């Protein structure tokens, strides 16, 4: 089986009603990303940050996968598929994808500020929620300025790609955006985004569409390969 590697970003969940990060004047749900997605923001105003992610978690629990998530999951009938997602939602999993690597953490998990034991978490996190050792619980999210522990496994996955599909990402955030450089030379790359970043690589087939329709275009192209 050929190995399809998918690099997904916020745009794949946009049609499920979850807002992207950079489509609205640099504000994310009305907040400056730096206030709610950095360790400094958390140190300055932990209540704001916890409330912000509590809202995102509630929103996620009411959202549903869209046809792009389902089409990506269905690729597993014919291909080995690994999804590397920058998203903290679980919509790929809920659509049926079985092999999903979360680069930037997961909204439905939490950990304490002091250690990295990851706990399943589907309710609000409040100031005063403590781990067994007495440290505050925080969302299991990789904030700006923090290490990205899953980047090495993601690089290894990319090295074994036969086909790369990039979908719904502005390709602005590293190290995620650099993953495309690890696929073997000559690997066909499809990049689906209604407002794609300019990437100079002759192997990239840019599909300027939303994730839902763009996935149909990719599936058609794959069937004629
Ligand atoms: N279908 C596909 N793509 C879409 C859609 C859609 N319906 N709507 C918007 N997009 C595209 C936008 O054109 C944009 O290129 O989705 C992309 C979203 O880009 P960002 O908001 O920058 O999201 P992403 O690339 O996932 O951000 C990377 O930045 O803030 C951090 O950690 C956060 O994981 C995130 C990372």
PDB file of C-alpha atoms and ligand atoms in Angstrom:
ATOM      1  CA  UNK A   1       0.000   0.000   0.000  1.00  0.00           C
ATOM      2  CA  UNK A   2       1.203   3.492  -0.773  1.00  0.00           C
ATOM      3  CA  UNK A   3       1.654   5.742   2.236  1.00  0.00           C
ATOM      4  CA  UNK A   4      -0.292   9.011   2.158  1.00  0.00           C
ATOM      5  CA  UNK A   5       0.856  11.549   4.713  1.00  0.00           C
ATOM      6  CA  UNK A   6      -1.518  14.408   5.484  1.00  0.00           C
ATOM      7  CA  UNK A   7      -0.496  17.678   7.112  1.00  0.00           C
ATOM      8  CA  UNK A   8      -3.667  19.401   8.270  1.00  0.00           C
ATOM      9  CA  UNK A   9      -4.330  22.798   9.819  1.00  0.00           C
ATOM     10  CA  UNK A  10      -7.212  24.842  11.147  1.00  0.00           C
ATOM     11  CA  UNK A  11      -8.762  25.207   7.671  1.00  0.00           C
ATOM     12  CA  UNK A  12      -9.806  21.538   7.567  1.00  0.00           C
ATOM     13  CA  UNK A  13     -12.072  22.195  10.562  1.00  0.00           C
ATOM     14  CA  UNK A  14     -13.371  25.577   9.341  1.00  0.00           C
ATOM     15  CA  UNK A  15     -16.389  23.976   7.660  1.00  0.00           C
ATOM     16  CA  UNK A  16     -17.191  22.320  11.002  1.00  0.00           C
ATOM     17  CA  UNK A  17     -17.584  25.819  12.460  1.00  0.00           C
ATOM     18  CA  UNK A  18     -14.232  26.057  14.265  1.00  0.00           C
ATOM     19  CA  UNK A  19     -12.452  29.337  13.611  1.00  0.00           C
ATOM     20  CA  UNK A  20      -8.990  29.407  12.062  1.00  0.00           C
ATOM     21  CA  UNK A  21      -6.221  31.455  13.683  1.00  0.00           C
ATOM     22  CA  UNK A  22      -5.144  33.879  11.014  1.00  0.00           C
ATOM     23  CA  UNK A  23      -8.295  34.580   9.015  1.00  0.00           C
ATOM     24  CA  UNK A  24      -9.601  37.409  11.223  1.00  0.00           C
ATOM     25  CA  UNK A  25      -7.071  40.224  11.713  1.00  0.00           C
ATOM     26  CA  UNK A  26      -4.769  38.094  13.827  1.00  0.00           C
ATOM     27  CA  UNK A  27      -7.489  37.667  16.431  1.00  0.00           C
ATOM     28  CA  UNK A  28      -8.629  34.248  17.503  1.00  0.00           C
ATOM     29  CA  UNK A  29     -12.216  34.326  18.818  1.00  0.00           C
ATOM     30  CA  UNK A  30     -11.633  37.966  19.754  1.00  0.00           C
ATOM     31  CA  UNK A  31      -8.309  37.424  21.518  1.00  0.00           C
ATOM     32  CA  UNK A  32      -4.748  38.201  20.614  1.00  0.00           C
ATOM     33  CA  UNK A  33      -3.150  34.788  20.050  1.00  0.00           C
ATOM     34  CA  UNK A  34      -0.187  35.830  22.229  1.00  0.00           C
ATOM     35  CA  UNK A  35      -2.477  36.463  25.236  1.00  0.00           C
ATOM     36  CA  UNK A  36      -4.072  33.028  25.129  1.00  0.00           C
ATOM     37  CA  UNK A  37      -1.501  30.760  23.486  1.00  0.00           C
ATOM     38  CA  UNK A  38       1.795  31.463  25.238  1.00  0.00           C
ATOM     39  CA  UNK A  39       3.253  30.447  28.611  1.00  0.00           C
ATOM     40  CA  UNK A  40       3.678  34.172  29.335  1.00  0.00           C
ATOM     41  CA  UNK A  41      -0.032  34.762  28.716  1.00  0.00           C
ATOM     42  CA  UNK A  42      -0.866  31.912  31.094  1.00  0.00           C
ATOM     43  CA  UNK A  43       1.481  33.256  33.786  1.00  0.00           C
ATOM     44  CA  UNK A  44      -0.029  36.738  33.464  1.00  0.00           C
ATOM     45  CA  UNK A  45      -3.689  35.783  33.412  1.00  0.00           C
ATOM     46  CA  UNK A  46      -4.302  32.070  33.986  1.00  0.00           C
ATOM     47  CA  UNK A  47      -8.035  32.548  34.459  1.00  0.00           C
ATOM     48  CA  UNK A  48      -8.411  34.165  31.032  1.00  0.00           C
ATOM     49  CA  UNK A  49      -6.434  31.378  29.375  1.00  0.00           C
ATOM     50  CA  UNK A  50      -8.320  28.572  31.138  1.00  0.00           C
ATOM     51  CA  UNK A  51     -11.673  30.195  30.322  1.00  0.00           C
ATOM     52  CA  UNK A  52     -10.609  30.619  26.713  1.00  0.00           C
ATOM     53  CA  UNK A  53      -9.773  26.915  26.310  1.00  0.00           C
ATOM     54  CA  UNK A  54     -12.878  25.907  28.279  1.00  0.00           C
ATOM     55  CA  UNK A  55     -14.908  27.746  25.648  1.00  0.00           C
ATOM     56  CA  UNK A  56     -12.959  26.097  22.804  1.00  0.00           C
ATOM     57  CA  UNK A  57     -13.539  22.665  24.412  1.00  0.00           C
ATOM     58  CA  UNK A  58     -17.313  23.281  24.694  1.00  0.00           C
ATOM     59  CA  UNK A  59     -17.405  24.467  21.096  1.00  0.00           C
ATOM     60  CA  UNK A  60     -15.534  21.345  19.982  1.00  0.00           C
ATOM     61  CA  UNK A  61     -17.913  19.025  21.805  1.00  0.00           C
ATOM     62  CA  UNK A  62     -20.751  20.589  19.783  1.00  0.00           C
ATOM     63  CA  UNK A  63     -18.912  20.442  16.443  1.00  0.00           C
ATOM     64  CA  UNK A  64     -18.983  17.585  13.970  1.00  0.00           C
ATOM     65  CA  UNK A  65     -16.477  16.384  11.377  1.00  0.00           C
ATOM     66  CA  UNK A  66     -17.130  17.656   7.846  1.00  0.00           C
ATOM     67  CA  UNK A  67     -16.780  15.869   4.517  1.00  0.00           C
ATOM     68  CA  UNK A  68     -13.054  16.636   4.280  1.00  0.00           C
ATOM     69  CA  UNK A  69     -12.428  14.766   7.551  1.00  0.00           C
ATOM     70  CA  UNK A  70     -14.565  11.869   6.293  1.00  0.00           C
ATOM     71  CA  UNK A  71     -12.843  11.767   2.894  1.00  0.00           C
ATOM     72  CA  UNK A  72      -9.431  11.686   4.584  1.00  0.00           C
ATOM     73  CA  UNK A  73     -10.586   8.829   6.818  1.00  0.00           C
ATOM     74  CA  UNK A  74     -11.932   6.912   3.795  1.00  0.00           C
ATOM     75  CA  UNK A  75      -8.493   6.990   2.145  1.00  0.00           C
ATOM     76  CA  UNK A  76      -7.551   4.246   4.629  1.00  0.00           C
ATOM     77  CA  UNK A  77      -9.527   1.774   2.479  1.00  0.00           C
ATOM     78  CA  UNK A  78      -6.882   2.040  -0.225  1.00  0.00           C
ATOM     79  CA  UNK A  79      -3.792   3.524   1.370  1.00  0.00           C
ATOM     80  CA  UNK A  80      -1.758   3.526   4.501  1.00  0.00           C
ATOM     81  CA  UNK A  81      -2.588   6.980   5.886  1.00  0.00           C
ATOM     82  CA  UNK A  82      -0.883   9.015   8.591  1.00  0.00           C
ATOM     83  CA  UNK A  83      -2.444  12.328   9.551  1.00  0.00           C
ATOM     84  CA  UNK A  84      -0.135  14.874  11.125  1.00  0.00           C
ATOM     85  CA  UNK A  85      -2.399  17.593  12.397  1.00  0.00           C
ATOM     86  CA  UNK A  86      -1.673  20.987  13.876  1.00  0.00           C
ATOM     87  CA  UNK A  87      -5.235  20.972  15.169  1.00  0.00           C
ATOM     88  CA  UNK A  88      -6.122  20.380  18.785  1.00  0.00           C
ATOM     89  CA  UNK A  89      -9.601  19.125  17.923  1.00  0.00           C
ATOM     90  CA  UNK A  90     -10.494  15.443  17.579  1.00  0.00           C
ATOM     91  CA  UNK A  91     -12.493  15.715  14.355  1.00  0.00           C
ATOM     92  CA  UNK A  92     -10.115  13.512  12.338  1.00  0.00           C
ATOM     93  CA  UNK A  93     -10.526  10.732  14.917  1.00  0.00           C
ATOM     94  CA  UNK A  94     -14.291  11.189  15.089  1.00  0.00           C
ATOM     95  CA  UNK A  95     -14.458  10.885  11.287  1.00  0.00           C
ATOM     96  CA  UNK A  96     -12.688   7.526  11.562  1.00  0.00           C
ATOM     97  CA  UNK A  97      -9.010   8.249  10.942  1.00  0.00           C
ATOM     98  CA  UNK A  98      -7.034   5.725  12.974  1.00  0.00           C
ATOM     99  CA  UNK A  99      -3.522   7.108  12.744  1.00  0.00           C
ATOM    100  CA  UNK A 100      -3.432  10.749  13.879  1.00  0.00           C
ATOM    101  CA  UNK A 101      -0.404  12.510  15.285  1.00  0.00           C
ATOM    102  CA  UNK A 102      -1.204  15.774  17.096  1.00  0.00           C
ATOM    103  CA  UNK A 103       1.697  18.191  16.802  1.00  0.00           C
ATOM    104  CA  UNK A 104       0.198  20.953  18.953  1.00  0.00           C
ATOM    105  CA  UNK A 105      -1.590  18.974  21.646  1.00  0.00           C
ATOM    106  CA  UNK A 106      -5.226  18.109  22.189  1.00  0.00           C
ATOM    107  CA  UNK A 107      -8.106  20.063  23.690  1.00  0.00           C
ATOM    108  CA  UNK A 108      -9.591  16.951  25.267  1.00  0.00           C
ATOM    109  CA  UNK A 109      -6.465  16.280  27.297  1.00  0.00           C
ATOM    110  CA  UNK A 110      -4.821  18.116  30.190  1.00  0.00           C
ATOM    111  CA  UNK A 111      -1.631  17.973  32.211  1.00  0.00           C
ATOM    112  CA  UNK A 112      -0.209  19.727  35.230  1.00  0.00           C
ATOM    113  CA  UNK A 113       2.091  22.702  34.880  1.00  0.00           C
ATOM    114  CA  UNK A 114       4.812  20.623  36.511  1.00  0.00           C
ATOM    115  CA  UNK A 115       4.815  17.306  34.724  1.00  0.00           C
ATOM    116  CA  UNK A 116       3.905  15.811  31.433  1.00  0.00           C
ATOM    117  CA  UNK A 117       1.565  13.039  32.499  1.00  0.00           C
ATOM    118  CA  UNK A 118      -1.342  13.488  30.130  1.00  0.00           C
ATOM    119  CA  UNK A 119      -4.883  13.071  31.424  1.00  0.00           C
ATOM    120  CA  UNK A 120      -8.096  12.742  29.403  1.00  0.00           C
ATOM    121  CA  UNK A 121     -10.185  15.874  30.101  1.00  0.00           C
ATOM    122  CA  UNK A 122     -13.565  16.819  28.631  1.00  0.00           C
ATOM    123  CA  UNK A 123     -14.852  19.345  31.167  1.00  0.00           C
ATOM    124  CA  UNK A 124     -13.807  22.840  32.255  1.00  0.00           C
ATOM    125  CA  UNK A 125     -10.380  23.309  33.832  1.00  0.00           C
ATOM    126  CA  UNK A 126     -10.579  25.696  36.785  1.00  0.00           C
ATOM    127  CA  UNK A 127      -7.948  27.526  38.800  1.00  0.00           C
ATOM    128  CA  UNK A 128      -7.399  25.221  41.773  1.00  0.00           C
ATOM    129  CA  UNK A 129      -7.767  21.975  39.812  1.00  0.00           C
ATOM    130  CA  UNK A 130      -4.597  20.209  40.941  1.00  0.00           C
ATOM    131  CA  UNK A 131      -2.718  17.068  39.972  1.00  0.00           C
ATOM    132  CA  UNK A 132      -1.840  14.407  42.573  1.00  0.00           C
ATOM    133  CA  UNK A 133       1.358  16.326  43.405  1.00  0.00           C
ATOM    134  CA  UNK A 134      -0.526  19.559  44.000  1.00  0.00           C
ATOM    135  CA  UNK A 135       0.254  21.437  40.796  1.00  0.00           C
ATOM    136  CA  UNK A 136      -2.266  23.373  38.714  1.00  0.00           C
ATOM    137  CA  UNK A 137      -3.793  21.541  35.743  1.00  0.00           C
ATOM    138  CA  UNK A 138      -3.473  23.231  32.336  1.00  0.00           C
ATOM    139  CA  UNK A 139      -4.662  22.350  28.838  1.00  0.00           C
ATOM    140  CA  UNK A 140      -2.483  19.884  26.905  1.00  0.00           C
ATOM    141  CA  UNK A 141      -1.721  22.455  24.237  1.00  0.00           C
ATOM    142  CA  UNK A 142       1.679  23.321  22.774  1.00  0.00           C
ATOM    143  CA  UNK A 143       1.818  27.078  23.150  1.00  0.00           C
ATOM    144  CA  UNK A 144       4.063  29.421  21.174  1.00  0.00           C
ATOM    145  CA  UNK A 145       7.563  29.246  22.588  1.00  0.00           C
ATOM    146  CA  UNK A 146       7.140  25.697  23.924  1.00  0.00           C
ATOM    147  CA  UNK A 147       8.879  22.577  22.642  1.00  0.00           C
ATOM    148  CA  UNK A 148       7.038  20.465  20.061  1.00  0.00           C
ATOM    149  CA  UNK A 149       7.728  16.929  21.317  1.00  0.00           C
ATOM    150  CA  UNK A 150       5.932  15.222  18.424  1.00  0.00           C
ATOM    151  CA  UNK A 151       8.030  16.878  15.732  1.00  0.00           C
ATOM    152  CA  UNK A 152      10.626  14.073  15.550  1.00  0.00           C
ATOM    153  CA  UNK A 153       8.044  11.300  15.065  1.00  0.00           C
ATOM    154  CA  UNK A 154       6.345  13.554  12.474  1.00  0.00           C
ATOM    155  CA  UNK A 155       9.623  13.974  10.570  1.00  0.00           C
ATOM    156  CA  UNK A 156      10.114  10.192  10.535  1.00  0.00           C
ATOM    157  CA  UNK A 157       6.597   9.763   9.117  1.00  0.00           C
ATOM    158  CA  UNK A 158       7.247  12.318   6.377  1.00  0.00           C
ATOM    159  CA  UNK A 159      10.402  10.485   5.308  1.00  0.00           C
ATOM    160  CA  UNK A 160       8.253   7.475   4.387  1.00  0.00           C
ATOM    161  CA  UNK A 161       5.603   9.363   2.378  1.00  0.00           C
ATOM    162  CA  UNK A 162       4.644   8.354  -1.157  1.00  0.00           C
ATOM    163  CA  UNK A 163       2.139  11.212  -1.421  1.00  0.00           C
ATOM    164  CA  UNK A 164       1.715  14.311   0.757  1.00  0.00           C
ATOM    165  CA  UNK A 165      -1.604  16.131   1.161  1.00  0.00           C
ATOM    166  CA  UNK A 166      -1.420  19.516   2.894  1.00  0.00           C
ATOM    167  CA  UNK A 167      -4.828  20.886   3.785  1.00  0.00           C
ATOM    168  CA  UNK A 168      -6.089  24.081   5.432  1.00  0.00           C
ATOM    169  CA  UNK A 169      -2.918  25.566   6.804  1.00  0.00           C
ATOM    170  CA  UNK A 170      -1.311  28.949   6.262  1.00  0.00           C
ATOM    171  CA  UNK A 171       2.131  27.272   6.504  1.00  0.00           C
ATOM    172  CA  UNK A 172       3.268  30.135   8.764  1.00  0.00           C
ATOM    173  CA  UNK A 173       4.126  28.208  11.893  1.00  0.00           C
ATOM    174  CA  UNK A 174       7.350  26.260  12.291  1.00  0.00           C
ATOM    175  CA  UNK A 175       8.466  23.580  12.786  1.00  0.00           C
ATOM    176  CA  UNK A 176       5.177  22.223  11.331  1.00  0.00           C
ATOM    177  CA  UNK A 177       5.490  24.141   8.059  1.00  0.00           C
ATOM    178  CA  UNK A 178       8.958  22.684   7.486  1.00  0.00           C
ATOM    179  CA  UNK A 179       7.701  19.088   7.486  1.00  0.00           C
ATOM    180  CA  UNK A 180       7.063  19.143   3.743  1.00  0.00           C
ATOM    181  CA  UNK A 181      10.816  19.342   3.210  1.00  0.00           C
ATOM    182  CA  UNK A 182      11.293  15.859   4.712  1.00  0.00           C
ATOM    183  CA  UNK A 183       9.271  13.915   2.140  1.00  0.00           C
ATOM    184  CA  UNK A 184      11.465  12.047  -0.346  1.00  0.00           C
ATOM    185  CA  UNK A 185      12.506  14.023  -3.435  1.00  0.00           C
ATOM    186  CA  UNK A 186       9.865  13.933  -6.148  1.00  0.00           C
ATOM    187  CA  UNK A 187       6.962  13.008  -3.825  1.00  0.00           C
ATOM    188  CA  UNK A 188       3.734  14.419  -5.285  1.00  0.00           C
ATOM    189  CA  UNK A 189       2.321  17.109  -2.977  1.00  0.00           C
ATOM    190  CA  UNK A 190      -1.260  18.403  -3.051  1.00  0.00           C
ATOM    191  CA  UNK A 191      -1.954  21.638  -1.148  1.00  0.00           C
ATOM    192  CA  UNK A 192      -5.620  22.457  -0.595  1.00  0.00           C
ATOM    193  CA  UNK A 193      -6.395  25.946   0.711  1.00  0.00           C
ATOM    194  CA  UNK A 194      -8.715  28.733  -0.555  1.00  0.00           C
ATOM    195  CA  UNK A 195      -5.972  31.236   0.238  1.00  0.00           C
ATOM    196  CA  UNK A 196      -2.781  29.212  -0.085  1.00  0.00           C
ATOM    197  CA  UNK A 197       0.650  30.361   1.008  1.00  0.00           C
ATOM    198  CA  UNK A 198       3.109  30.829  -1.836  1.00  0.00           C
ATOM    199  CA  UNK A 199       5.386  27.822  -1.784  1.00  0.00           C
ATOM    200  CA  UNK A 200       7.990  27.443  -4.449  1.00  0.00           C
ATOM    201  CA  UNK A 201       8.269  23.738  -5.132  1.00  0.00           C
ATOM    202  CA  UNK A 202       7.627  22.255  -8.531  1.00  0.00           C
ATOM    203  CA  UNK A 203       6.113  19.135  -7.022  1.00  0.00           C
ATOM    204  CA  UNK A 204       3.301  21.056  -5.332  1.00  0.00           C
ATOM    205  CA  UNK A 205      -0.105  20.915  -6.957  1.00  0.00           C
ATOM    206  CA  UNK A 206      -2.000  23.789  -5.346  1.00  0.00           C
ATOM    207  CA  UNK A 207      -5.774  23.396  -5.205  1.00  0.00           C
ATOM    208  CA  UNK A 208      -7.311  26.743  -4.374  1.00  0.00           C
ATOM    209  CA  UNK A 209     -10.491  25.428  -2.800  1.00  0.00           C
ATOM    210  CA  UNK A 210     -12.082  24.782   0.531  1.00  0.00           C
ATOM    211  CA  UNK A 211     -11.147  21.510   2.219  1.00  0.00           C
ATOM    212  CA  UNK A 212     -14.460  19.811   1.335  1.00  0.00           C
ATOM    213  CA  UNK A 213     -14.323  20.393  -2.416  1.00  0.00           C
ATOM    214  CA  UNK A 214     -10.532  20.291  -2.571  1.00  0.00           C
ATOM    215  CA  UNK A 215     -10.531  16.760  -1.148  1.00  0.00           C
ATOM    216  CA  UNK A 216     -12.867  15.636  -3.954  1.00  0.00           C
ATOM    217  CA  UNK A 217     -10.391  17.083  -6.466  1.00  0.00           C
ATOM    218  CA  UNK A 218      -7.492  15.250  -4.815  1.00  0.00           C
ATOM    219  CA  UNK A 219      -9.387  11.948  -4.721  1.00  0.00           C
ATOM    220  CA  UNK A 220     -10.065  12.286  -8.448  1.00  0.00           C
ATOM    221  CA  UNK A 221      -6.404  13.025  -9.143  1.00  0.00           C
ATOM    222  CA  UNK A 222      -5.296  10.034  -7.031  1.00  0.00           C
ATOM    223  CA  UNK A 223      -7.607   7.672  -8.884  1.00  0.00           C
ATOM    224  CA  UNK A 224      -6.028   8.622 -12.206  1.00  0.00           C
ATOM    225  CA  UNK A 225      -2.439   8.168 -10.940  1.00  0.00           C
TER     226      UNK A 225
HETATM  227  N1  LIG B   1     -10.882  24.897   3.868  1.00  0.00           N
HETATM  228  C1  LIG B   1      -9.525  24.840   3.794  1.00  0.00           C
HETATM  229  N2  LIG B   1      -8.736  25.824   4.241  1.00  0.00           N
HETATM  230  C2  LIG B   1      -9.333  26.909   4.789  1.00  0.00           C
HETATM  231  C3  LIG B   1     -10.718  27.020   4.905  1.00  0.00           C
HETATM  232  C4  LIG B   1     -11.519  25.950   4.411  1.00  0.00           C
HETATM  233  N3  LIG B   1     -12.850  25.961   4.467  1.00  0.00           N
HETATM  234  N4  LIG B   1     -10.995  28.226   5.492  1.00  0.00           N
HETATM  235  C5  LIG B   1      -9.809  28.802   5.736  1.00  0.00           C
HETATM  236  N5  LIG B   1      -8.794  28.013   5.307  1.00  0.00           N
HETATM  237  C6  LIG B   1      -7.348  28.226   5.349  1.00  0.00           C
HETATM  238  C7  LIG B   1      -6.889  29.655   5.372  1.00  0.00           C
HETATM  239  O1  LIG B   1      -6.803  30.163   4.040  1.00  0.00           O
HETATM  240  C8  LIG B   1      -5.515  29.541   6.025  1.00  0.00           C
HETATM  241  O2  LIG B   1      -4.492  29.335   5.060  1.00  0.00           O
HETATM  242  O3  LIG B   1      -6.887  27.670   6.561  1.00  0.00           O
HETATM  243  C9  LIG B   1      -5.640  28.275   6.875  1.00  0.00           C
HETATM  244  C10 LIG B   1      -5.656  28.538   8.354  1.00  0.00           C
HETATM  245  O4  LIG B   1      -4.430  29.077   8.718  1.00  0.00           O
HETATM  246  P1  LIG B   1      -4.099  29.396  10.239  1.00  0.00           P
HETATM  247  O5  LIG B   1      -5.254  30.105  10.844  1.00  0.00           O
HETATM  248  O6  LIG B   1      -2.782  30.041  10.278  1.00  0.00           O
HETATM  249  O7  LIG B   1      -4.051  27.938  10.901  1.00  0.00           O
HETATM  250  P2  LIG B   1      -2.863  26.899  10.937  1.00  0.00           P
HETATM  251  O8  LIG B   1      -2.054  26.962   9.703  1.00  0.00           O
HETATM  252  O9  LIG B   1      -3.466  25.600  11.343  1.00  0.00           O
HETATM  253  O10 LIG B   1      -2.029  27.469  12.143  1.00  0.00           O
HETATM  254  C11 LIG B   1      -0.913  26.756  12.594  1.00  0.00           C
HETATM  255  O11 LIG B   1      -0.660  28.229  14.477  1.00  0.00           O
HETATM  256  O12 LIG B   1      -1.686  29.445  16.185  1.00  0.00           O
HETATM  257  C12 LIG B   1      -0.988  28.294  15.857  1.00  0.00           C
HETATM  258  O13 LIG B   1      -0.840  26.322  17.075  1.00  0.00           O
HETATM  259  C13 LIG B   1      -1.702  27.044  16.226  1.00  0.00           C
HETATM  260  O14 LIG B   1      -1.828  24.936  15.076  1.00  0.00           O
HETATM  261  C14 LIG B   1      -1.883  26.338  14.909  1.00  0.00           C
HETATM  262  C15 LIG B   1      -0.757  26.879  14.078  1.00  0.00           C
END
